[in-house]
């Protein structure tokens, strides 16, 4: 019969329409904003039939660990015992070299006494109007010092003053990195051999070795 | 069209045989390209058309995949036009033909009479490289506008924000005092004018070149004859387009409502992918390929990785990608194919007037796959996931959100369960539902059947690729014709349909999604078996040493054959980086396909080709 | 209404108390507030996508993020009926001409949201010869949404930021109720490179300077 195909199609739409209500019934009295309900609504399972909408400012989808937005720089926790707030970056420049759109600018620090380069950036800028969120800087940083942030709520009214991030704006505590990427930061720490910065661990190991030698000799 | 004897040829190396035959037939005009790392033949421009005809007719290389120019400034000082030709549908490796011309008087004969698919590609070479093609019927700029100063892909052409020939730029480190590029430009913008240029003696070229050779019809005000009659009328569709295919423009000549002629005008999203790509290092191009066809970033990545791996394999210490890496790659690419076809079908329906409801259902399924991409690669669309020799990271154990912002809701599922759910249940159901929902709909049938027909011989001649080619009855799929990755061990059919109209292209996409699901089902056990194995061969380097030579890597993208032509001079950057974009070349057939149909069908036909402007204009 | 602050409560003037039980039915407010409240919750965007970001914009309009919760689902293909232009993607020199024309055709009050790095400042393609480094070089922008591409959630955050801007405006100061005509932005020309007619004088000065330098150079040698 002519028109049957259209009716069949409308049946599909009707089913979708009704499904949203049937699903609502399941959450009756419990509220659909609970974590359980949210998981069910957003899951890839066949159980999910109804409303798919994430009502953004009232509920947001938490982004996964590997999510990448604008990069940030890791610093020591501000309440750390040793070197609170010390930046992890050694200004080796690999991130600036590997950056595809070349949006990273680093001024290497110099020791005021000797005039020789020291492993710390004097200035560090990222132009977020150029950054393509590709994550290569974080991938190739040998010191785990630059990481991709998860905070995407960055809309602003003015870009001339807001969109070149400087060192102060980029720096975030190590605690923050651990909180947004528990698994990855743990893997990295395991590879480094501890939760501290690679160089600190090296120093410590060296100190331990000399201490060992000293005790062994005496 | 020529007969295709290739099917009978069963030699081990058909290309070597073809080259020998050509050398015997044209001893003066044909020489083998013996530069290190190069393949194919170099043809004397004088007899290029003659040789090309022989290549097509007697050797059966009837499909021109890619035609592009390379500027060998300082390395012989000539332009070289490179043609990659294939046997369709027989398959096999390419016969590469090259022709050289001096830089100061760059002229070559057009091969459009042999392979009509060369049309846009020759125009592009003219536009960006400044090579004139004699015998081309419509040689004008295609991506830039008439009157633009210079030919940007020439190695000695420099743009307004030019900083250095190669990245990384020295100004970034160790003395990286930040500035914006516009601060160093006298106009504060990305512009550069020729010396002595002022507005006093300047008349803009305007729109005239777009209407060249088109009879603009009558002036409506001057019409005096009473009664009903139709008149020629030129209508511009786009570039600000109510349909959902980006900034594409069509200059359509109508007679009443019937299309008499259609000229595509593009370049509204030409963002200099190739020029930037030649400045980037090899790895830096990877995230840029994401932005070609931005629906299918995973397969763009794979094509580029294949091309560069082919170059790397010329070197001594090359290790092919590990097995697990290949499994993950194919997994990603096939999921991408489903995503892309879902999107294409949803928006084809949009173009037919079913505004948004079918698209909504398709996008909902797409979102679930994007969630997976986001958890694995870190971004929904710009995945930047493949690396030379493998992939960026192994699959995570769980697809899990980490709460950070206020009101963040956490979801948490085991990755493999999630995948298995999607592949085994959700996707088949979604595809069946789309099929149920749309296939027998009378409006769709009436509007799609018999509209925009592309006969098989025309599809091959116009170098159409992907669903466009296969819906015309040509069973040609790069995954089978020139297999890569682990496709040889996977069980799937090349979907073909035979009518070559919009309806068959729609059906073919449904078929292909089913085949993709079939492949994905075979990948799940492989994923479980290979768990814990390395995902990248060798060590990860940000500047791999790429040997001298050329490579053409191609993959079957959801939109068609995506090819990367990469030339390395042994340095950190590609000397030439060209993208054979399927969407771009598929558009060659748009004009002939729309002729004689009604104006409302144009949008539907365009929707059935399924173009993405990021790839068309690059 | 799903959007928490978009109920009647958002309208209340805190200086004038209304009994708690009546707050869901009665609101005492100022003209400015109700004017802005209405406008901010019925922003009609222009149906107009440029590049990659447009796909995320479409995703934001689809069922998962559903911008119709903000009264924004009515995407208008005609600039005459649109209030908001979302510049979603890389602006090329060839495309900026139609964009400025479309912007001029939009009726006041109109807003521009630059979505993503490209529209804000050129993005990864900034160095390209055919790329405009920021749409704000040609038309005024109200809100910038960074990211490459911004996720749909980031885009909606941009919309909410725009709503805040609208809510801070006042009938007494908005330009579109002032006397006199508002001026159109001159359409850029395509010459040897893109030409902003506003820079005609600057281009002439540069040419003269270059000519003077060229004349001076041989005498030095």
Short mmCIF file of C-alpha atoms in Angstrom, two decimals, chain A residues 1-10 12-17 33-35 38-39 42-49 52 56-69 91-94 96-108 110 123 125 127 129-130 132-136 139-140 149-153 159-161 163-164 176 179-184 187-188, chain B residues 163 167-184 276 280-281 283-288 290-291 357 361 363-365 367-368 371 374-380 382-385 387 392-397 399-413 418 421-422 425-427 429 433-438 440-443 446 540-543:
data_model
loop_
_atom_site.label_atom_id
_atom_site.label_comp_id
_atom_site.label_asym_id
_atom_site.label_seq_id
_atom_site.Cartn_x
_atom_site.Cartn_y
_atom_site.Cartn_z
CA UNK A 1 0.00 0.00 0.00
CA UNK A 2 1.29 3.43 -0.84
CA UNK A 3 2.15 5.40 2.25
CA UNK A 4 2.99 2.38 4.34
CA UNK A 5 6.67 3.29 4.39
CA UNK A 6 5.90 6.70 5.78
CA UNK A 7 3.67 5.22 8.47
CA UNK A 8 6.37 2.75 9.40
CA UNK A 9 8.84 5.61 9.74
CA UNK A 10 6.42 7.53 11.88
CA UNK A 12 9.83 4.68 14.74
CA UNK A 13 9.48 8.32 15.74
CA UNK A 14 6.51 7.50 17.94
CA UNK A 15 8.48 4.77 19.64
CA UNK A 16 11.30 7.19 20.40
CA UNK A 17 8.77 9.66 21.74
CA UNK A 33 19.82 13.45 38.29
CA UNK A 34 21.28 10.79 40.54
CA UNK A 35 24.54 9.18 39.44
CA UNK A 38 22.85 9.48 34.83
CA UNK A 39 24.93 6.42 34.08
CA UNK A 42 24.32 8.04 29.05
CA UNK A 43 25.47 4.47 28.75
CA UNK A 44 26.10 2.68 25.48
CA UNK A 45 23.95 -0.25 26.48
CA UNK A 46 20.77 -1.29 24.79
CA UNK A 47 18.93 -0.50 28.00
CA UNK A 48 19.21 3.17 27.24
CA UNK A 49 16.21 4.16 25.20
CA UNK A 52 19.61 11.40 26.26
CA UNK A 56 24.27 21.30 30.94
CA UNK A 57 24.73 23.82 33.67
CA UNK A 58 22.75 21.73 36.16
CA UNK A 59 24.55 18.54 35.26
CA UNK A 60 27.72 18.16 33.23
CA UNK A 61 29.39 15.14 31.76
CA UNK A 62 32.65 14.74 33.62
CA UNK A 63 35.42 14.43 31.04
CA UNK A 64 37.71 11.36 31.01
CA UNK A 65 41.29 11.39 32.23
CA UNK A 66 42.87 11.69 28.82
CA UNK A 67 40.73 14.63 27.83
CA UNK A 68 42.80 17.50 26.52
CA UNK A 69 42.03 21.15 26.45
CA UNK A 91 62.83 25.00 30.18
CA UNK A 92 64.37 22.33 28.00
CA UNK A 93 62.18 23.59 25.16
CA UNK A 94 60.94 20.27 23.83
CA UNK A 96 58.02 24.52 22.19
CA UNK A 97 59.82 22.52 19.51
CA UNK A 98 57.18 19.84 19.12
CA UNK A 99 54.19 22.20 19.22
CA UNK A 100 52.56 22.03 15.76
CA UNK A 101 51.14 25.56 15.58
CA UNK A 102 54.09 26.96 17.61
CA UNK A 103 52.00 28.59 20.32
CA UNK A 104 54.45 28.04 23.19
CA UNK A 105 56.96 30.72 24.08
CA UNK A 106 59.67 30.10 26.67
CA UNK A 107 62.37 32.38 28.01
CA UNK A 108 65.01 30.18 29.56
CA UNK A 110 69.62 32.33 33.72
CA UNK A 123 58.77 33.31 31.31
CA UNK A 125 53.48 31.76 27.50
CA UNK A 127 48.68 31.71 23.10
CA UNK A 129 44.05 31.50 20.30
CA UNK A 130 46.58 29.39 18.40
CA UNK A 132 45.12 23.28 18.81
CA UNK A 133 44.74 21.11 21.95
CA UNK A 134 46.69 18.31 20.30
CA UNK A 135 48.53 17.24 23.43
CA UNK A 136 51.92 16.66 21.82
CA UNK A 139 53.15 13.61 25.39
CA UNK A 140 56.80 14.45 24.80
CA UNK A 149 43.84 20.69 31.47
CA UNK A 150 40.25 19.55 31.76
CA UNK A 151 38.64 22.88 32.46
CA UNK A 152 36.81 23.92 29.32
CA UNK A 153 34.72 26.72 30.78
CA UNK A 159 40.78 38.14 24.04
CA UNK A 160 43.51 40.78 23.88
CA UNK A 161 44.02 40.69 27.62
CA UNK A 163 44.07 34.82 25.78
CA UNK A 164 47.82 34.74 26.18
CA UNK A 176 45.42 19.23 40.86
CA UNK A 179 43.01 14.80 41.07
CA UNK A 180 42.09 15.11 37.40
CA UNK A 181 44.18 12.15 36.23
CA UNK A 182 44.59 9.64 39.05
CA UNK A 183 45.59 6.69 36.86
CA UNK A 184 47.91 8.51 34.48
CA UNK A 187 51.64 5.49 36.04
CA UNK A 188 53.98 8.41 35.52
CA UNK B 163 58.63 33.50 10.06
CA UNK B 167 59.48 24.57 12.34
CA UNK B 168 60.45 24.73 15.15
CA UNK B 169 60.87 28.50 14.96
CA UNK B 170 63.94 29.89 16.66
CA UNK B 171 61.98 32.69 18.27
CA UNK B 172 60.10 30.33 20.60
CA UNK B 173 62.97 29.10 22.69
CA UNK B 174 65.29 29.86 24.52
CA UNK B 175 64.47 33.56 24.15
CA UNK B 176 60.74 33.24 23.56
CA UNK B 177 59.49 36.73 24.22
CA UNK B 178 55.87 36.46 23.29
CA UNK B 179 54.30 38.53 20.56
CA UNK B 180 51.36 38.20 18.24
CA UNK B 181 52.17 37.91 14.57
CA UNK B 182 49.94 40.88 13.75
CA UNK B 183 52.07 43.17 15.90
CA UNK B 184 54.89 42.81 13.40
CA UNK B 276 51.69 24.73 6.55
CA UNK B 280 55.77 21.34 9.91
CA UNK B 281 57.88 18.43 10.97
CA UNK B 283 54.93 14.45 13.43
CA UNK B 284 53.48 17.95 13.63
CA UNK B 285 51.32 17.21 10.61
CA UNK B 286 49.45 14.51 12.48
CA UNK B 287 47.09 16.81 14.42
CA UNK B 288 46.62 18.89 11.29
CA UNK B 290 42.53 15.68 12.03
CA UNK B 291 41.18 18.88 10.60
CA UNK B 357 14.76 14.24 13.23
CA UNK B 361 18.83 9.76 15.86
CA UNK B 363 23.93 11.89 16.03
CA UNK B 364 22.83 10.19 19.22
CA UNK B 365 24.59 6.98 18.14
CA UNK B 367 27.87 10.57 20.43
CA UNK B 368 28.35 7.14 22.02
CA UNK B 371 32.62 9.11 24.05
CA UNK B 374 37.32 10.90 23.95
CA UNK B 375 38.24 8.37 26.59
CA UNK B 376 40.94 6.78 24.43
CA UNK B 377 42.43 9.64 22.46
CA UNK B 378 41.46 12.64 24.55
CA UNK B 379 39.23 14.50 22.15
CA UNK B 380 35.85 13.93 20.60
CA UNK B 382 40.40 15.90 16.83
CA UNK B 383 41.75 12.56 17.90
CA UNK B 384 45.44 12.88 16.93
CA UNK B 385 45.72 9.25 17.86
CA UNK B 387 51.75 7.63 15.59
CA UNK B 392 49.37 7.12 20.99
CA UNK B 393 48.18 5.06 23.96
CA UNK B 394 46.55 1.76 24.66
CA UNK B 395 42.84 1.60 25.39
CA UNK B 396 42.09 2.64 28.98
CA UNK B 397 40.63 0.08 31.29
CA UNK B 399 35.59 4.81 30.30
CA UNK B 400 35.36 6.98 33.32
CA UNK B 401 34.74 10.63 33.95
CA UNK B 402 36.74 12.48 36.58
CA UNK B 403 34.71 15.10 38.42
CA UNK B 404 36.23 18.56 38.37
CA UNK B 405 33.66 21.24 37.70
CA UNK B 406 30.55 21.96 39.71
CA UNK B 407 27.69 19.58 38.85
CA UNK B 408 29.95 17.13 37.06
CA UNK B 409 28.31 13.72 36.76
CA UNK B 410 30.50 10.68 36.61
CA UNK B 411 29.97 7.75 34.35
CA UNK B 412 31.96 4.65 34.66
CA UNK B 413 32.00 1.62 32.41
CA UNK B 418 31.24 -0.69 26.55
CA UNK B 421 27.79 -3.46 23.95
CA UNK B 422 28.02 -0.89 21.20
CA UNK B 425 23.94 -4.67 20.21
CA UNK B 426 23.59 -1.00 19.96
CA UNK B 427 25.01 -0.34 16.47
CA UNK B 429 20.02 -2.09 16.27
CA UNK B 433 16.26 1.17 12.94
CA UNK B 434 17.53 3.70 10.37
CA UNK B 435 16.81 1.12 7.68
CA UNK B 436 13.28 0.58 8.98
CA UNK B 437 12.75 4.24 9.44
CA UNK B 438 13.84 5.48 6.05
CA UNK B 440 10.84 2.31 2.28
CA UNK B 441 9.63 5.81 2.94
CA UNK B 442 7.75 6.77 -0.21
CA UNK B 443 8.95 10.37 -0.20
CA UNK B 446 10.37 9.15 -5.06
CA UNK B 540 58.61 7.13 20.30
CA UNK B 541 60.50 10.01 18.75
CA UNK B 542 59.27 13.50 18.09
CA UNK B 543 61.55 13.92 15.10
#
